[in-house]
Amino acid sequence: MIRFFESLKIAFNGIWLAFKSEPNFRIQIFVGALVVFLMFFFQVTSLEKAVLSIVILLVLSLEMINTQIEKSLDLIQPALDPKVKLIKDISAGAVLISAMGALIAGIIVFYPYFNPYG
């Protein structure tokens, strides 16, 4: 049980380090918190809450993985290298795709609440 709590402490530290060091992660946390507020403000359904929660966590997780990839590559190849740039760009693209999916999910869920005619 002690190992479990030590693992949790390490994991929370990783989240805190990402929050402190990555401006995009902070923006994504802010947007995620805004979406959570809107979920409860508009009293969306349980299914809508589940979908929105999953996409928020997906974006945040991918941003952390992207950060880990970038930091690892910076250690391996500090100089600008076309192969490293390719890997970093693809990794950033994965985050962008997940963010676009989250935006689409948010529009689908919240549009009826903002549409005065719907």
Tab-separated table of C-alpha atoms in Angstrom:
chain	number	residue	atom	x	y	z
A	1	MET	CA	0.000	0.000	0.000
A	2	ILE	CA	2.913	2.355	0.723
A	3	ARG	CA	4.238	1.787	-2.807
A	4	PHE	CA	0.859	2.782	-4.216
A	5	PHE	CA	0.845	6.084	-2.349
A	6	GLU	CA	4.470	6.734	-3.349
A	7	SER	CA	3.467	6.130	-6.976
A	8	LEU	CA	0.557	8.541	-6.604
A	9	LYS	CA	2.877	11.166	-5.143
A	10	ILE	CA	5.266	10.784	-8.088
A	11	ALA	CA	2.386	10.977	-10.590
A	12	PHE	CA	0.938	14.124	-8.987
A	13	ASN	CA	4.426	15.624	-9.008
A	14	GLY	CA	4.594	14.938	-12.754
A	15	ILE	CA	1.306	16.753	-13.281
A	16	TRP	CA	2.553	19.672	-11.184
A	17	LEU	CA	5.820	19.836	-13.177
A	18	ALA	CA	3.874	19.884	-16.446
A	19	PHE	CA	1.655	22.647	-15.055
A	20	LYS	CA	4.654	24.729	-13.955
A	21	SER	CA	6.751	24.270	-17.076
A	22	GLU	CA	4.294	24.105	-19.975
A	23	PRO	CA	2.178	27.146	-20.884
A	24	ASN	CA	-0.008	25.076	-23.232
A	25	PHE	CA	-0.796	22.662	-20.409
A	26	ARG	CA	-1.894	25.568	-18.201
A	27	ILE	CA	-4.143	26.884	-20.976
A	28	GLN	CA	-5.629	23.416	-21.457
A	29	ILE	CA	-6.225	23.091	-17.698
A	30	PHE	CA	-8.008	26.462	-17.736
A	31	VAL	CA	-10.182	25.493	-20.716
A	32	GLY	CA	-10.930	22.116	-19.103
A	33	ALA	CA	-11.964	23.831	-15.868
A	34	LEU	CA	-14.207	26.195	-17.837
A	35	VAL	CA	-15.863	23.225	-19.544
A	36	VAL	CA	-16.399	21.518	-16.173
A	37	PHE	CA	-18.007	24.710	-14.865
A	38	LEU	CA	-20.292	24.846	-17.931
A	39	MET	CA	-21.190	21.168	-17.497
A	40	PHE	CA	-22.607	21.885	-14.074
A	41	PHE	CA	-23.997	25.328	-14.939
A	42	PHE	CA	-26.080	23.917	-17.794
A	43	GLN	CA	-26.755	20.623	-16.001
A	44	VAL	CA	-25.798	18.498	-19.000
A	45	THR	CA	-26.669	14.806	-19.003
A	46	SER	CA	-24.476	12.164	-17.431
A	47	LEU	CA	-23.487	10.878	-20.864
A	48	GLU	CA	-22.504	14.384	-21.974
A	49	LYS	CA	-20.471	14.835	-18.781
A	50	ALA	CA	-18.715	11.528	-19.437
A	51	VAL	CA	-17.866	12.450	-23.039
A	52	LEU	CA	-16.602	15.897	-22.092
A	53	SER	CA	-14.555	14.500	-19.187
A	54	ILE	CA	-12.945	11.895	-21.429
A	55	VAL	CA	-11.966	14.412	-24.102
A	56	ILE	CA	-10.581	16.846	-21.505
A	57	LEU	CA	-8.447	14.109	-19.977
A	58	LEU	CA	-7.366	12.896	-23.414
A	59	VAL	CA	-6.086	16.342	-24.399
A	60	LEU	CA	-4.262	16.793	-21.082
A	61	SER	CA	-2.722	13.313	-21.276
A	62	LEU	CA	-1.539	13.799	-24.841
A	63	GLU	CA	-0.062	17.184	-23.945
A	64	MET	CA	1.936	15.537	-21.167
A	65	ILE	CA	3.098	12.759	-23.512
A	66	ASN	CA	4.048	15.390	-26.105
A	67	THR	CA	6.044	17.254	-23.456
A	68	GLN	CA	7.778	14.040	-22.407
A	69	ILE	CA	8.697	13.249	-26.012
A	70	GLU	CA	10.043	16.752	-26.594
A	71	LYS	CA	12.087	16.764	-23.382
A	72	SER	CA	13.493	13.303	-24.154
A	73	LEU	CA	14.482	14.326	-27.659
A	74	ASP	CA	16.127	17.490	-26.335
A	75	LEU	CA	18.308	15.286	-24.122
A	76	ILE	CA	19.210	12.909	-26.934
A	77	GLN	CA	19.726	15.531	-29.659
A	78	PRO	CA	20.039	19.087	-28.298
A	79	ALA	CA	20.949	20.550	-31.702
A	80	LEU	CA	18.229	21.216	-34.222
A	81	ASP	CA	17.879	18.086	-36.332
A	82	PRO	CA	15.300	17.528	-39.106
A	83	LYS	CA	14.472	14.041	-37.793
A	84	VAL	CA	13.904	15.358	-34.271
A	85	LYS	CA	11.760	18.191	-35.648
A	86	LEU	CA	9.668	15.650	-37.563
A	87	ILE	CA	9.021	13.624	-34.411
A	88	LYS	CA	8.193	16.722	-32.369
A	89	ASP	CA	5.857	18.048	-35.055
A	90	ILE	CA	3.997	14.737	-35.304
A	91	SER	CA	3.674	14.592	-31.523
A	92	ALA	CA	2.328	18.147	-31.416
A	93	GLY	CA	-0.058	17.219	-34.224
A	94	ALA	CA	-1.509	14.446	-32.072
A	95	VAL	CA	-2.296	16.999	-29.374
A	96	LEU	CA	-3.888	19.288	-31.944
A	97	ILE	CA	-6.092	16.493	-33.298
A	98	SER	CA	-7.288	15.649	-29.783
A	99	ALA	CA	-7.956	19.330	-29.045
A	100	MET	CA	-9.976	19.664	-32.259
A	101	GLY	CA	-11.958	16.570	-31.286
A	102	ALA	CA	-12.587	18.058	-27.854
A	103	LEU	CA	-13.743	21.304	-29.465
A	104	ILE	CA	-16.142	19.415	-31.730
A	105	ALA	CA	-17.500	17.440	-28.763
A	106	GLY	CA	-17.927	20.689	-26.815
A	107	ILE	CA	-19.797	22.334	-29.671
A	108	ILE	CA	-22.090	19.319	-30.076
A	109	VAL	CA	-22.861	19.208	-26.346
A	110	PHE	CA	-23.174	22.928	-25.621
A	111	TYR	CA	-24.731	24.243	-28.846
A	112	PRO	CA	-28.306	23.496	-27.742
A	113	TYR	CA	-27.723	25.392	-24.480
A	114	PHE	CA	-26.430	28.505	-26.285
A	115	ASN	CA	-28.843	28.385	-29.234
A	116	PRO	CA	-31.880	30.526	-28.336
A	117	TYR	CA	-33.923	28.880	-31.102
A	118	GLY	CA	-33.105	25.267	-30.215
